[in-house]
XYZ file of C-alpha atoms in Angstrom:
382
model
C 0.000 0.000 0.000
C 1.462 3.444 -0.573
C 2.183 5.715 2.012
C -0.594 7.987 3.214
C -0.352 11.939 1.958
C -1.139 13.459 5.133
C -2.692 17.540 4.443
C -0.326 19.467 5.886
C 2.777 19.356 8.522
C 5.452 21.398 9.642
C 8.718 22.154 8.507
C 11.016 22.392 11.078
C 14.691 22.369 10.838
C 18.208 21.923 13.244
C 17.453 25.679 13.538
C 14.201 25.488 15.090
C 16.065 22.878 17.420
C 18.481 24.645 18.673
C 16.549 27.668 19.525
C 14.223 25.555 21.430
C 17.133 24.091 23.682
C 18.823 27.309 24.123
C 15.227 28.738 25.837
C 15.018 25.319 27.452
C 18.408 25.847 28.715
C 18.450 29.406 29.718
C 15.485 31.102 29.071
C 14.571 31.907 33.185
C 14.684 33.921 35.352
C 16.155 37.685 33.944
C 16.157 35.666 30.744
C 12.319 34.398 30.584
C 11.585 36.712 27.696
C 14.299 37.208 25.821
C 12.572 35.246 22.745
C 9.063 36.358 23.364
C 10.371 40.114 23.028
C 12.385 39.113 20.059
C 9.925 37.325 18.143
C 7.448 40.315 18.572
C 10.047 42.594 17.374
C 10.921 40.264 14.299
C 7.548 40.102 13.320
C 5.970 43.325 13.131
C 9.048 44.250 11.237
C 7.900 41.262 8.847
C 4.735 42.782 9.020
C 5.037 46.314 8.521
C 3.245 47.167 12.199
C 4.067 49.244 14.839
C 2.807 46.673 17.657
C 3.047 43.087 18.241
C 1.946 41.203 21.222
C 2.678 37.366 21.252
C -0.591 35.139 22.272
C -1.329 31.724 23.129
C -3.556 31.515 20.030
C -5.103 33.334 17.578
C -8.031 33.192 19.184
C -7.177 34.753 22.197
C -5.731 37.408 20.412
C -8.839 38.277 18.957
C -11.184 37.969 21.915
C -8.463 40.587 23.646
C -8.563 43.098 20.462
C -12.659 42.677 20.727
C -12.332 43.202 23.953
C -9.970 46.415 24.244
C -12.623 47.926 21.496
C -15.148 47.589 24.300
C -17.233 45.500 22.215
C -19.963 43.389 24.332
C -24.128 43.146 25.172
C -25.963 44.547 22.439
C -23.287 44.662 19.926
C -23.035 43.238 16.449
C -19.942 42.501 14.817
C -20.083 41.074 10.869
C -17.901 38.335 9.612
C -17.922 35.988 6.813
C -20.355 32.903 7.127
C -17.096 30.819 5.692
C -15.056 30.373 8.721
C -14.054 28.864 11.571
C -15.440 28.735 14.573
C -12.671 30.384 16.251
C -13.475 33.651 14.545
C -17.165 33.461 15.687
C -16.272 32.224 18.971
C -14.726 35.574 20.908
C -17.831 37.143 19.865
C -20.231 35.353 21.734
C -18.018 35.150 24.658
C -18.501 38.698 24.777
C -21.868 39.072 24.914
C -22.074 40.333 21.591
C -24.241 39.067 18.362
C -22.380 37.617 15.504
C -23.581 38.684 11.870
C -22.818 36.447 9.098
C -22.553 37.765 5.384
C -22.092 35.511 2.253
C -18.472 35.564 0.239
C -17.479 36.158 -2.817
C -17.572 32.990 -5.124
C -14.046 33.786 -6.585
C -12.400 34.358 -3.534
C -14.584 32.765 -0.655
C -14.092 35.932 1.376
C -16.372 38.063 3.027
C -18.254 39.836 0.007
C -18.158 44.186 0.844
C -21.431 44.347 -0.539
C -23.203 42.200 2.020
C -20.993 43.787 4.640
C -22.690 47.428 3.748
C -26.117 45.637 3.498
C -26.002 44.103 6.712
C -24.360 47.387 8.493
C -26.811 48.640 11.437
C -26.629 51.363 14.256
C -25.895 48.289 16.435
C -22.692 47.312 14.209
C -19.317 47.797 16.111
C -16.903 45.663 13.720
C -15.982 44.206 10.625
C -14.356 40.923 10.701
C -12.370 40.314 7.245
C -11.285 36.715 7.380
C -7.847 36.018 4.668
C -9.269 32.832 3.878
C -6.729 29.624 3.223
C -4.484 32.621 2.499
C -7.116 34.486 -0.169
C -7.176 37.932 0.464
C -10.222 40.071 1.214
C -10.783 43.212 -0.721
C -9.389 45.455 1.913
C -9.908 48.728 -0.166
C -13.566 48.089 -0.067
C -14.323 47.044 3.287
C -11.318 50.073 4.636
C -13.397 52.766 2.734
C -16.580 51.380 4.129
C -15.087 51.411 7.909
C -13.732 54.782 7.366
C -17.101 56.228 5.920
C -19.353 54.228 8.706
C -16.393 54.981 11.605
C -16.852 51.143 11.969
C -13.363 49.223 13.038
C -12.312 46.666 10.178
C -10.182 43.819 11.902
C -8.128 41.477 9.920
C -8.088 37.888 10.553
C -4.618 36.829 9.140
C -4.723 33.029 11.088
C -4.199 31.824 7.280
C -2.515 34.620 5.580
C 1.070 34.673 6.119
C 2.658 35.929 3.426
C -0.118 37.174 1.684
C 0.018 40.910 0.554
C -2.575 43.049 -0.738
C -0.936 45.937 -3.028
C 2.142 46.416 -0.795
C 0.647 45.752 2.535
C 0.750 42.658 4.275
C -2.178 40.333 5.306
C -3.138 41.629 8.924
C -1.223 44.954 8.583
C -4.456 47.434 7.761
C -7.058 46.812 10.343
C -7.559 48.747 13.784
C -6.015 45.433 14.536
C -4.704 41.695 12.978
C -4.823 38.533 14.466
C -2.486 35.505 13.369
C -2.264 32.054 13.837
C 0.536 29.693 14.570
C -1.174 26.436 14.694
C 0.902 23.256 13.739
C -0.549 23.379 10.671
C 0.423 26.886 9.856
C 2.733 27.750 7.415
C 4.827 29.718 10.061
C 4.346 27.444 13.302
C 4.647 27.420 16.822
C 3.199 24.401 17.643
C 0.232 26.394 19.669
C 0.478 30.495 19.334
C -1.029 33.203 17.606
C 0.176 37.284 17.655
C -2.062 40.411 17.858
C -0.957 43.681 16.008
C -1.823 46.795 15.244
C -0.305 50.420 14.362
C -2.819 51.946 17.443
C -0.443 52.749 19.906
C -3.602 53.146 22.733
C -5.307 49.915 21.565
C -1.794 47.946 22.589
C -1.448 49.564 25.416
C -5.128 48.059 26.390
C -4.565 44.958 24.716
C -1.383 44.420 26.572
C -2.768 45.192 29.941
C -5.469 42.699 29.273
C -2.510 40.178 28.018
C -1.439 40.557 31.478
C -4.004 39.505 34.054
C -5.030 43.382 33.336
C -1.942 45.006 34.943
C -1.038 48.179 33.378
C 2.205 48.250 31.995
C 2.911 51.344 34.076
C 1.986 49.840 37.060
C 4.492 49.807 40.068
C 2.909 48.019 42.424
C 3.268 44.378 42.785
C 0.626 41.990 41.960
C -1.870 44.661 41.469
C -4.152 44.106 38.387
C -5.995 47.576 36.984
C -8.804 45.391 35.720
C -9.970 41.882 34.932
C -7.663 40.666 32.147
C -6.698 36.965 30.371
C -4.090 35.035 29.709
C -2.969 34.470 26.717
C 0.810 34.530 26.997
C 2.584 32.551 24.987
C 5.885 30.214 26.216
C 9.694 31.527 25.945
C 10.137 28.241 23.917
C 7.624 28.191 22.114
C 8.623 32.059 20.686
C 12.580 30.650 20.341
C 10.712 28.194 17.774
C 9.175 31.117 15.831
C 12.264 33.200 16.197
C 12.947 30.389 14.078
C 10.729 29.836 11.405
C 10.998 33.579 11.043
C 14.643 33.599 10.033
C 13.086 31.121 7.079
C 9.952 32.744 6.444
C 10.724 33.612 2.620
C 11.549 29.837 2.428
C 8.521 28.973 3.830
C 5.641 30.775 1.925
C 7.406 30.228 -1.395
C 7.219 26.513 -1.040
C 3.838 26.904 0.034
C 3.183 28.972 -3.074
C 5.224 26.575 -4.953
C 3.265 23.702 -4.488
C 0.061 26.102 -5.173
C 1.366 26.865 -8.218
C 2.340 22.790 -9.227
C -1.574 22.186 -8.444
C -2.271 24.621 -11.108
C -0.107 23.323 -14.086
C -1.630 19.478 -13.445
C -5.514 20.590 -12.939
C -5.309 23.067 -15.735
C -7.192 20.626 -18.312
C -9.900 20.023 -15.492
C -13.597 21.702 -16.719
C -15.223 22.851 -13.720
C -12.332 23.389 -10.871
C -11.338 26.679 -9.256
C -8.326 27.358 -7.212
C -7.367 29.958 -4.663
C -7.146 33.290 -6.919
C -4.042 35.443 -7.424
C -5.221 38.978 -8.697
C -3.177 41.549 -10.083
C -1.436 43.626 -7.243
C -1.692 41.007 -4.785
C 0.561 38.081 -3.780
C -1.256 34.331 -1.936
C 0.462 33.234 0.599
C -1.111 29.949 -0.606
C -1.630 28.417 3.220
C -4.334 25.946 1.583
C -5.040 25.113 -1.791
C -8.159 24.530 -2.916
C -10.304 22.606 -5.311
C -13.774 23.761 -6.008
C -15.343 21.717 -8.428
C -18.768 23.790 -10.492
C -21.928 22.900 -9.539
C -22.891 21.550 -12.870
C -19.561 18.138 -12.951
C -21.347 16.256 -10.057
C -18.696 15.741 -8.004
C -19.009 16.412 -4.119
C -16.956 16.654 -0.860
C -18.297 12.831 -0.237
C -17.341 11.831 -3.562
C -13.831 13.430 -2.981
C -13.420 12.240 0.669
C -13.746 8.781 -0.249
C -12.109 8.755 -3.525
C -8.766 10.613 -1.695
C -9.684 7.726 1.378
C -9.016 5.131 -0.929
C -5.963 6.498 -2.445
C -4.309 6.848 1.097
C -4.335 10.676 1.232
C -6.145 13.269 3.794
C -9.277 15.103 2.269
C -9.805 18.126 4.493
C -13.462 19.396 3.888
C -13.628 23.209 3.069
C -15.267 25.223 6.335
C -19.054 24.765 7.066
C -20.671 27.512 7.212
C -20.404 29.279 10.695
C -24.690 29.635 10.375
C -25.310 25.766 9.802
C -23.638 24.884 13.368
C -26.247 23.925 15.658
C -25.575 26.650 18.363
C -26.140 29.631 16.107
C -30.547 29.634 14.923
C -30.109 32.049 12.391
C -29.727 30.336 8.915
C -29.438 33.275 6.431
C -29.527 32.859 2.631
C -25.700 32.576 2.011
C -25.809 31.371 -1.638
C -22.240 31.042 -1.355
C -21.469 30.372 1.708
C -23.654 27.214 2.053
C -22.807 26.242 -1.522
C -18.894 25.884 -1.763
C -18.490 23.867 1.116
C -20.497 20.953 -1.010
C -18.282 21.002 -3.851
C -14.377 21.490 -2.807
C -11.534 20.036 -0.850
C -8.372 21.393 0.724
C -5.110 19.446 -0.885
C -2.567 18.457 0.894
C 0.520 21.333 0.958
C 3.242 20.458 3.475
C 6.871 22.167 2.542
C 8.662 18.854 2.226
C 5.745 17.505 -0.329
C 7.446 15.672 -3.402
C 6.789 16.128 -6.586
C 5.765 12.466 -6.955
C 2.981 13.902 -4.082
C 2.216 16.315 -6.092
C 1.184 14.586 -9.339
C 0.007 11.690 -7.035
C -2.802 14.020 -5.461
C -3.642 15.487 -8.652
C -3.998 12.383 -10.783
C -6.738 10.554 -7.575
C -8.134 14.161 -8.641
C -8.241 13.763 -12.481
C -9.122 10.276 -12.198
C -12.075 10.799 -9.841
C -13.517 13.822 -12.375
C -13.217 11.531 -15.662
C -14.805 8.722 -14.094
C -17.498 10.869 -12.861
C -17.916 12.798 -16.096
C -17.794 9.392 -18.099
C -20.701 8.405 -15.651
C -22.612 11.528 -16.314
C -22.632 11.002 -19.817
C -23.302 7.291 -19.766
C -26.808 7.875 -17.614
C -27.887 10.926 -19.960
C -27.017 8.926 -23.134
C -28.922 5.827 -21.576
C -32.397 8.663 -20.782
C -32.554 9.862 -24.645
């Protein structure tokens, strides 16, 4: 039997190694931030951003930003219907009411138009989610915040690497969230980052990052107000000082093996892929499949096809409004429709070539035989 294709891993080197012994070793005491502070430093340079406070996850750094913006009861924050939970999530534990807007069929982001149509006196944010490292039209939804006075936070969990006419993925918001899952392109096994160019919003983000002690603060052990923690480890930031260092190694495999997709399902009617327009650059966390309505094929079809071939399927995101905790089930023709018809390829940096035509060719296989099948039954009905 061949051996299985798994979706995605990380890449981690002697460098990432030795950084994570060296904080093992000596990162205590005076020393017990030496790599946190560094890796914040490196990465809003990365970034472009005047602020960067490591998290725990990318979660956490969102429910802090939400939080800092004094978002809570009564409030309503929009946000793509494609996305994960962990977007939605923050919201509710604040009290507030998430909105959910279709996407955009080209890009599967958060579509501006529905963002202005679903904009309400009760609206205090605009979530614009850089899905599987597609960008969001940021010049829409930025003029829209600054003609409504409406925040526009970017969710960058899947966007490293991805720029949008000069600007990096979570560098124009009131504030950015990222991710540094395992499955990340730039991991920390666990670990996310907030950032933002408001100096006052990190100032309140990182007294919340602390238990709520101000910064300022000179007594000890005394908290200015109820805060989190969502700190993330010494070692775990000597492991992104890391993957930092490789970072233009990194997202141009990932867009490599984007791009190899391409070339092998070019001849395929009917399939999509994660868009590159003019101006912009994908950091290509996920590619993408998404077969037309009108081939036949489905996520079932495609999870059991790539099951018997040995290799992960990841389904494309549900859509946040189908979940069973959430009882509003708006019309998001999009939204609800994708998810039926695509599949997330496997994309890890040390991914052969032989991978690579492997995955593609279950793919190519799967759509002939179905479009043979097609054509059989309507032949057989005349």
């Amino acid at each position: 039997m061949t051996n299985r294709i798994f979706y995605t891993k990380p890449s981690i080197t002697q460098l990432e190694t030795d950084y994570a012994a060296d904080a093992a070793a000596t990162g205590w005491g005076a020393r017990c931030y030496d790599y946190l502070n560094r890796f914040e430093r490196d990465f809003k340079t990365y970034l472009g951003s005047g602020f960067a406070i490591a998290t725990s996850s990318c979660t956490g750094a969102m429910h802090m930003g939400l939080a800092a913006l004094g978002i809570g009861e009564g409030d309503e924050v929009i946000l793509a219907d494609t996305n994960w939970v962990a977007t939605v999530s923050p919201i509710v534990h604040l009290g507030a009411r998430p909105v959910f807007v279709d996407v955009r069929a080209d890009t599967w982001c958060i579509d501006p138009e529905e963002v202005e149509r679903h904009i309400t006196p009760k609206t205090k944010a605009i979530i614009a989610t850089h899905l599987y490292g597609n960008l969001c039209d940021m010049d829409a939804l930025l003029e829209i915040g600054k003609r409504t006075g409406i925040p526009v936070i970017e969710d960058a969990a899947e966007a490293v690497g991805s720029v949008w006419h000069g600007r990096r993925a979570g560098s124009m918001g009131a504030f950015g969230t990222f991710s540094f899952h395992g499955t990340k392109t730039l991991t920390t096994g666990e670990g996310g980052m907030f950032v933002t160019n408001d100096a006052a919003l990190y100032e309140k983000v990182l007294t919340l990052s602390n238990h709520g002690r101000a910064r300022g603060q000179t007594k000890q052990f005394w908290p200015d107000a109820i805060g989190f923690k969502y700190k993330m480890s010494n070692i775990q930031a000597a492991i992104g000082c890391a993957q930092l260092e490789r970072i233009e190694e990194l997202v141009n495999r990932k867009r490599e093996i984007l791009a190899s997709y391409m070339i092998r399902l070019s001849a395929l009617p009917g399939v999509t892929m994660n868009p590159e327009y003019t101006g912009t650059i994908n950091g290509a966390w996920m590619p993408t499949a998404v077969f037309h309505p009108s081939t036949g094929i489905t996520r079932e079809i495609m999870q059991q096809t790539f099951e018997t071939a040995n290799i992960d399927a990841r389904v494309f995101f549900y859509p946040l409004s189908s979940l069973s905790m959430f009882e509003d089930r708006p019309e998001n023709v999009n939204a609800w429709s994708i998810p039926g018809r695509a599949i997330n390829l496997p994309s890890y940096h040390d991914m052969s070539e032989t991978d690579i035509d492997r995955v593609a060719a279950t793919l190519l296989d799967m759509a002939a035989g179905r479009i043979y099948h097609n054509s059989t039954a309507l032949r057989q009905s005349v």
